[in-house]
Amino acid sequence: MTQFKHTPEEARTKWVEALRSGEYQQGKHQLRDGDGFCCLGVACDLFAKLEGIGEWDNGHFKIQHEREFGVLLTPVRTWLGLQSNTGDINPTKCLTSLNDRGYSFAELADVIEEKPGDLIA
């Protein structure tokens, strides 16, 4: 099992802080599009900065030979302690859909802090 510098609880706290910081411009439908990030893209960016693993490649987040455009790679999901790569809350709602439906980063941070349904592993 991979050892990370931060526990899942610490990682989620840093993620919530980043979402509320105003440092990230919000985007939709993909992890990153130029300067715009979805909420999961912010998590990927933090993972690269804080754990020193991964990089951005044309809007895709890449770890070694794996790359993803719209959902979390498994190491990032594990780091955050999430059940799924889309941030599933229940069978019909996930963080990616809330982001794309217009929830602000502050509202998404509130959802993450509440640890609803099936979000946390």
Short mmCIF file of N, CA and C in Angstrom, two decimals:
data_model
loop_
_atom_site.label_atom_id
_atom_site.label_comp_id
_atom_site.label_asym_id
_atom_site.label_seq_id
_atom_site.Cartn_x
_atom_site.Cartn_y
_atom_site.Cartn_z
N MET A 1 0.84 -1.19 0.00
CA MET A 1 0.00 0.00 0.00
C MET A 1 0.88 1.25 0.00
N THR A 2 0.50 2.21 -0.80
CA THR A 2 1.27 3.45 -0.90
C THR A 2 1.12 4.28 0.37
N GLN A 3 2.23 4.79 0.84
CA GLN A 3 2.22 5.68 1.99
C GLN A 3 2.22 7.12 1.49
N PHE A 4 1.30 7.90 2.01
CA PHE A 4 1.22 9.31 1.65
C PHE A 4 1.69 10.16 2.81
N LYS A 5 2.04 11.40 2.52
CA LYS A 5 2.48 12.35 3.56
C LYS A 5 1.33 12.82 4.43
N HIS A 6 0.10 12.71 3.93
CA HIS A 6 -1.09 13.19 4.63
C HIS A 6 -2.11 12.07 4.76
N THR A 7 -2.79 12.02 5.90
CA THR A 7 -3.88 11.07 6.09
C THR A 7 -5.07 11.50 5.24
N PRO A 8 -6.02 10.60 4.99
CA PRO A 8 -7.21 11.01 4.24
C PRO A 8 -7.94 12.19 4.89
N GLU A 9 -8.04 12.20 6.20
CA GLU A 9 -8.71 13.31 6.89
C GLU A 9 -7.96 14.63 6.65
N GLU A 10 -6.63 14.60 6.75
CA GLU A 10 -5.83 15.80 6.49
C GLU A 10 -5.98 16.24 5.03
N ALA A 11 -5.96 15.26 4.11
CA ALA A 11 -6.09 15.58 2.69
C ALA A 11 -7.44 16.23 2.40
N ARG A 12 -8.52 15.68 2.97
CA ARG A 12 -9.84 16.28 2.75
C ARG A 12 -9.91 17.68 3.34
N THR A 13 -9.29 17.90 4.50
CA THR A 13 -9.28 19.24 5.11
C THR A 13 -8.57 20.22 4.19
N LYS A 14 -7.44 19.83 3.63
CA LYS A 14 -6.69 20.70 2.72
C LYS A 14 -7.49 20.95 1.43
N TRP A 15 -8.20 19.94 0.98
CA TRP A 15 -9.05 20.06 -0.22
C TRP A 15 -10.16 21.08 0.03
N VAL A 16 -10.84 20.95 1.16
CA VAL A 16 -11.92 21.88 1.52
C VAL A 16 -11.37 23.30 1.63
N GLU A 17 -10.20 23.45 2.26
CA GLU A 17 -9.58 24.78 2.39
C GLU A 17 -9.27 25.36 1.01
N ALA A 18 -8.75 24.53 0.11
CA ALA A 18 -8.42 24.99 -1.24
C ALA A 18 -9.68 25.41 -2.00
N LEU A 19 -10.76 24.65 -1.84
CA LEU A 19 -12.01 25.00 -2.52
C LEU A 19 -12.54 26.34 -2.04
N ARG A 20 -12.32 26.66 -0.79
CA ARG A 20 -12.81 27.93 -0.23
C ARG A 20 -11.82 29.09 -0.40
N SER A 21 -10.61 28.79 -0.81
CA SER A 21 -9.53 29.79 -0.80
C SER A 21 -9.68 30.91 -1.83
N GLY A 22 -10.40 30.65 -2.90
CA GLY A 22 -10.46 31.62 -3.99
C GLY A 22 -9.28 31.52 -4.94
N GLU A 23 -8.36 30.60 -4.66
CA GLU A 23 -7.16 30.41 -5.49
C GLU A 23 -7.49 29.73 -6.82
N TYR A 24 -8.55 28.94 -6.84
CA TYR A 24 -8.90 28.17 -8.03
C TYR A 24 -10.13 28.74 -8.71
N GLN A 25 -10.04 28.85 -10.03
CA GLN A 25 -11.19 29.25 -10.85
C GLN A 25 -11.99 27.99 -11.15
N GLN A 26 -13.30 28.06 -11.00
CA GLN A 26 -14.13 26.88 -11.19
C GLN A 26 -14.44 26.65 -12.66
N GLY A 27 -14.34 25.38 -13.05
CA GLY A 27 -14.69 24.95 -14.39
C GLY A 27 -15.67 23.79 -14.31
N LYS A 28 -16.05 23.26 -15.46
CA LYS A 28 -17.02 22.17 -15.51
C LYS A 28 -16.60 21.12 -16.53
N HIS A 29 -17.15 19.92 -16.35
CA HIS A 29 -17.10 18.82 -17.32
C HIS A 29 -15.75 18.15 -17.50
N GLN A 30 -14.72 18.61 -16.84
CA GLN A 30 -13.42 17.94 -16.89
C GLN A 30 -12.59 18.40 -15.71
N LEU A 31 -11.55 17.64 -15.40
CA LEU A 31 -10.73 17.96 -14.23
C LEU A 31 -10.13 19.36 -14.33
N ARG A 32 -9.61 19.66 -15.51
CA ARG A 32 -8.98 20.97 -15.70
C ARG A 32 -9.11 21.38 -17.16
N ASP A 33 -9.42 22.66 -17.35
CA ASP A 33 -9.47 23.23 -18.68
C ASP A 33 -8.80 24.59 -18.60
N GLY A 34 -7.52 24.66 -18.95
CA GLY A 34 -6.76 25.89 -18.80
C GLY A 34 -6.64 26.24 -17.33
N ASP A 35 -7.20 27.40 -16.96
CA ASP A 35 -7.16 27.83 -15.56
C ASP A 35 -8.38 27.37 -14.77
N GLY A 36 -9.34 26.73 -15.41
CA GLY A 36 -10.55 26.28 -14.73
C GLY A 36 -10.43 24.85 -14.25
N PHE A 37 -10.89 24.61 -13.03
CA PHE A 37 -10.83 23.28 -12.41
C PHE A 37 -12.21 22.87 -11.94
N CYS A 38 -12.55 21.59 -12.07
CA CYS A 38 -13.72 21.10 -11.34
C CYS A 38 -13.24 20.78 -9.92
N CYS A 39 -14.16 20.47 -9.04
CA CYS A 39 -13.76 20.21 -7.64
C CYS A 39 -12.78 19.05 -7.54
N LEU A 40 -12.92 18.03 -8.40
CA LEU A 40 -11.98 16.91 -8.37
C LEU A 40 -10.63 17.31 -8.97
N GLY A 41 -10.64 18.23 -9.90
CA GLY A 41 -9.39 18.76 -10.45
C GLY A 41 -8.58 19.49 -9.40
N VAL A 42 -9.27 20.21 -8.51
CA VAL A 42 -8.59 20.87 -7.39
C VAL A 42 -7.91 19.81 -6.53
N ALA A 43 -8.61 18.70 -6.28
CA ALA A 43 -8.02 17.61 -5.49
C ALA A 43 -6.78 17.05 -6.17
N CYS A 44 -6.83 16.87 -7.47
CA CYS A 44 -5.66 16.36 -8.21
C CYS A 44 -4.49 17.34 -8.13
N ASP A 45 -4.79 18.62 -8.28
CA ASP A 45 -3.74 19.64 -8.22
C ASP A 45 -3.08 19.64 -6.84
N LEU A 46 -3.88 19.53 -5.79
CA LEU A 46 -3.33 19.46 -4.43
C LEU A 46 -2.50 18.21 -4.23
N PHE A 47 -2.97 17.09 -4.75
CA PHE A 47 -2.23 15.83 -4.65
C PHE A 47 -0.83 15.99 -5.23
N ALA A 48 -0.75 16.60 -6.41
CA ALA A 48 0.56 16.82 -7.04
C ALA A 48 1.43 17.75 -6.20
N LYS A 49 0.84 18.83 -5.68
CA LYS A 49 1.61 19.80 -4.89
C LYS A 49 2.04 19.24 -3.54
N LEU A 50 1.14 18.57 -2.85
CA LEU A 50 1.41 18.14 -1.47
C LEU A 50 2.10 16.79 -1.37
N GLU A 51 1.82 15.90 -2.31
CA GLU A 51 2.42 14.57 -2.27
C GLU A 51 3.57 14.42 -3.27
N GLY A 52 3.68 15.38 -4.20
CA GLY A 52 4.75 15.31 -5.18
C GLY A 52 4.56 14.19 -6.20
N ILE A 53 3.31 13.81 -6.42
CA ILE A 53 3.00 12.72 -7.35
C ILE A 53 2.00 13.24 -8.37
N GLY A 54 2.28 12.99 -9.65
CA GLY A 54 1.34 13.36 -10.70
C GLY A 54 1.65 14.70 -11.33
N GLU A 55 1.06 14.90 -12.51
CA GLU A 55 1.25 16.14 -13.25
C GLU A 55 0.10 16.33 -14.23
N TRP A 56 -0.05 17.55 -14.68
CA TRP A 56 -1.06 17.88 -15.68
C TRP A 56 -0.48 17.72 -17.07
N ASP A 57 -1.28 17.14 -17.96
CA ASP A 57 -0.88 16.94 -19.35
C ASP A 57 -2.09 17.23 -20.24
N ASN A 58 -2.16 18.45 -20.74
CA ASN A 58 -3.26 18.84 -21.65
C ASN A 58 -4.64 18.60 -21.05
N GLY A 59 -4.86 19.02 -19.83
CA GLY A 59 -6.16 18.86 -19.18
C GLY A 59 -6.38 17.53 -18.51
N HIS A 60 -5.48 16.60 -18.74
CA HIS A 60 -5.54 15.29 -18.10
C HIS A 60 -4.61 15.29 -16.89
N PHE A 61 -5.01 14.60 -15.82
CA PHE A 61 -4.11 14.41 -14.70
C PHE A 61 -3.44 13.06 -14.89
N LYS A 62 -2.12 13.05 -14.78
CA LYS A 62 -1.35 11.87 -15.14
C LYS A 62 -0.47 11.44 -13.97
N ILE A 63 -0.50 10.15 -13.67
CA ILE A 63 0.42 9.52 -12.72
C ILE A 63 1.05 8.35 -13.46
N GLN A 64 2.34 8.45 -13.71
CA GLN A 64 3.07 7.48 -14.51
C GLN A 64 2.36 7.28 -15.84
N HIS A 65 1.85 6.07 -16.13
CA HIS A 65 1.24 5.81 -17.44
C HIS A 65 -0.28 5.93 -17.42
N GLU A 66 -0.85 6.22 -16.26
CA GLU A 66 -2.30 6.41 -16.17
C GLU A 66 -2.63 7.89 -16.31
N ARG A 67 -3.70 8.19 -17.00
CA ARG A 67 -4.15 9.58 -17.10
C ARG A 67 -5.67 9.60 -17.13
N GLU A 68 -6.21 10.68 -16.61
CA GLU A 68 -7.66 10.79 -16.53
C GLU A 68 -8.08 12.21 -16.84
N PHE A 69 -9.23 12.32 -17.47
CA PHE A 69 -9.77 13.59 -17.94
C PHE A 69 -10.91 14.09 -17.06
N GLY A 70 -11.72 13.15 -16.50
CA GLY A 70 -12.94 13.57 -15.82
C GLY A 70 -13.17 13.04 -14.42
N VAL A 71 -12.39 12.04 -14.00
CA VAL A 71 -12.57 11.46 -12.66
C VAL A 71 -11.21 11.29 -12.00
N LEU A 72 -11.24 10.97 -10.71
CA LEU A 72 -9.99 10.79 -9.96
C LEU A 72 -9.29 9.50 -10.32
N LEU A 73 -7.99 9.56 -10.45
CA LEU A 73 -7.20 8.34 -10.51
C LEU A 73 -7.23 7.70 -9.13
N THR A 74 -7.09 6.38 -9.07
CA THR A 74 -7.20 5.66 -7.80
C THR A 74 -6.28 6.18 -6.71
N PRO A 75 -5.01 6.53 -6.97
CA PRO A 75 -4.19 7.05 -5.87
C PRO A 75 -4.75 8.33 -5.23
N VAL A 76 -5.36 9.20 -6.03
CA VAL A 76 -5.94 10.44 -5.49
C VAL A 76 -7.18 10.10 -4.67
N ARG A 77 -8.01 9.20 -5.18
CA ARG A 77 -9.20 8.76 -4.44
C ARG A 77 -8.81 8.15 -3.10
N THR A 78 -7.79 7.31 -3.10
CA THR A 78 -7.31 6.68 -1.86
C THR A 78 -6.78 7.72 -0.90
N TRP A 79 -6.01 8.68 -1.41
CA TRP A 79 -5.45 9.76 -0.60
C TRP A 79 -6.54 10.53 0.13
N LEU A 80 -7.66 10.77 -0.56
CA LEU A 80 -8.78 11.51 0.02
C LEU A 80 -9.69 10.64 0.88
N GLY A 81 -9.55 9.32 0.75
CA GLY A 81 -10.42 8.42 1.49
C GLY A 81 -11.84 8.36 0.95
N LEU A 82 -11.99 8.54 -0.36
CA LEU A 82 -13.31 8.51 -0.98
C LEU A 82 -13.66 7.11 -1.45
N GLN A 83 -14.96 6.83 -1.50
CA GLN A 83 -15.45 5.52 -1.96
C GLN A 83 -15.31 5.35 -3.47
N SER A 84 -15.47 6.44 -4.22
CA SER A 84 -15.50 6.33 -5.68
C SER A 84 -14.65 7.40 -6.33
N ASN A 85 -14.39 7.21 -7.61
CA ASN A 85 -13.57 8.15 -8.37
C ASN A 85 -14.34 9.37 -8.85
N THR A 86 -15.66 9.40 -8.63
CA THR A 86 -16.47 10.56 -8.99
C THR A 86 -17.01 11.28 -7.76
N GLY A 87 -16.67 10.79 -6.58
CA GLY A 87 -17.19 11.39 -5.35
C GLY A 87 -18.66 11.08 -5.14
N ASP A 88 -19.04 9.80 -5.34
CA ASP A 88 -20.44 9.40 -5.17
C ASP A 88 -20.92 9.66 -3.75
N ILE A 89 -22.10 10.26 -3.66
CA ILE A 89 -22.75 10.54 -2.38
C ILE A 89 -23.87 9.52 -2.17
N ASN A 90 -24.58 9.20 -3.23
CA ASN A 90 -25.60 8.15 -3.24
C ASN A 90 -25.72 7.69 -4.69
N PRO A 91 -26.58 6.72 -4.99
CA PRO A 91 -26.63 6.21 -6.37
C PRO A 91 -26.96 7.24 -7.44
N THR A 92 -27.55 8.37 -7.07
CA THR A 92 -27.94 9.35 -8.09
C THR A 92 -27.23 10.69 -7.97
N LYS A 93 -26.31 10.83 -7.03
CA LYS A 93 -25.65 12.12 -6.84
C LYS A 93 -24.16 11.92 -6.55
N CYS A 94 -23.33 12.73 -7.20
CA CYS A 94 -21.89 12.69 -6.95
C CYS A 94 -21.33 14.11 -7.03
N LEU A 95 -20.12 14.28 -6.54
CA LEU A 95 -19.50 15.61 -6.54
C LEU A 95 -19.34 16.16 -7.95
N THR A 96 -19.00 15.30 -8.91
CA THR A 96 -18.83 15.79 -10.28
C THR A 96 -20.14 16.36 -10.83
N SER A 97 -21.26 15.69 -10.58
CA SER A 97 -22.54 16.20 -11.09
C SER A 97 -22.95 17.49 -10.38
N LEU A 98 -22.68 17.58 -9.07
CA LEU A 98 -23.00 18.82 -8.35
C LEU A 98 -22.16 19.98 -8.89
N ASN A 99 -20.87 19.73 -9.14
CA ASN A 99 -20.00 20.75 -9.71
C ASN A 99 -20.55 21.21 -11.06
N ASP A 100 -20.88 20.25 -11.91
CA ASP A 100 -21.32 20.58 -13.26
C ASP A 100 -22.71 21.21 -13.29
N ARG A 101 -23.50 21.01 -12.24
CA ARG A 101 -24.83 21.63 -12.14
C ARG A 101 -24.77 23.03 -11.56
N GLY A 102 -23.57 23.48 -11.16
CA GLY A 102 -23.43 24.86 -10.72
C GLY A 102 -23.23 25.10 -9.24
N TYR A 103 -23.05 24.03 -8.45
CA TYR A 103 -22.70 24.26 -7.05
C TYR A 103 -21.37 25.01 -7.02
N SER A 104 -21.27 26.01 -6.17
CA SER A 104 -20.01 26.75 -6.03
C SER A 104 -18.99 25.89 -5.29
N PHE A 105 -17.73 26.27 -5.37
CA PHE A 105 -16.71 25.54 -4.60
C PHE A 105 -17.01 25.59 -3.10
N ALA A 106 -17.51 26.71 -2.61
CA ALA A 106 -17.85 26.81 -1.18
C ALA A 106 -18.97 25.83 -0.83
N GLU A 107 -19.97 25.71 -1.69
CA GLU A 107 -21.06 24.75 -1.44
C GLU A 107 -20.55 23.32 -1.50
N LEU A 108 -19.66 23.03 -2.43
CA LEU A 108 -19.08 21.69 -2.52
C LEU A 108 -18.23 21.38 -1.29
N ALA A 109 -17.50 22.37 -0.79
CA ALA A 109 -16.72 22.19 0.44
C ALA A 109 -17.64 21.83 1.60
N ASP A 110 -18.80 22.48 1.68
CA ASP A 110 -19.77 22.15 2.73
C ASP A 110 -20.23 20.70 2.61
N VAL A 111 -20.51 20.26 1.39
CA VAL A 111 -20.94 18.88 1.17
C VAL A 111 -19.86 17.90 1.63
N ILE A 112 -18.62 18.17 1.25
CA ILE A 112 -17.51 17.28 1.63
C ILE A 112 -17.38 17.22 3.14
N GLU A 113 -17.47 18.35 3.81
CA GLU A 113 -17.35 18.38 5.27
C GLU A 113 -18.47 17.61 5.96
N GLU A 114 -19.65 17.59 5.37
CA GLU A 114 -20.79 16.87 5.96
C GLU A 114 -20.63 15.35 5.84
N LYS A 115 -19.72 14.89 4.97
CA LYS A 115 -19.47 13.46 4.74
C LYS A 115 -20.77 12.68 4.51
N PRO A 116 -21.56 13.09 3.52
CA PRO A 116 -22.86 12.45 3.32
C PRO A 116 -22.76 11.05 2.73
N GLY A 117 -23.79 10.27 2.99
CA GLY A 117 -23.99 8.99 2.32
C GLY A 117 -22.76 8.14 2.18
N ASP A 118 -22.45 7.84 0.94
CA ASP A 118 -21.35 6.92 0.61
C ASP A 118 -20.07 7.63 0.21
N LEU A 119 -19.93 8.92 0.52
CA LEU A 119 -18.77 9.69 0.05
C LEU A 119 -17.45 9.15 0.59
N ILE A 120 -17.39 8.93 1.90
CA ILE A 120 -16.13 8.56 2.55
C ILE A 120 -16.03 7.04 2.70
N ALA A 121 -14.85 6.52 2.39
CA ALA A 121 -14.62 5.07 2.51
C ALA A 121 -14.59 4.63 3.96
#
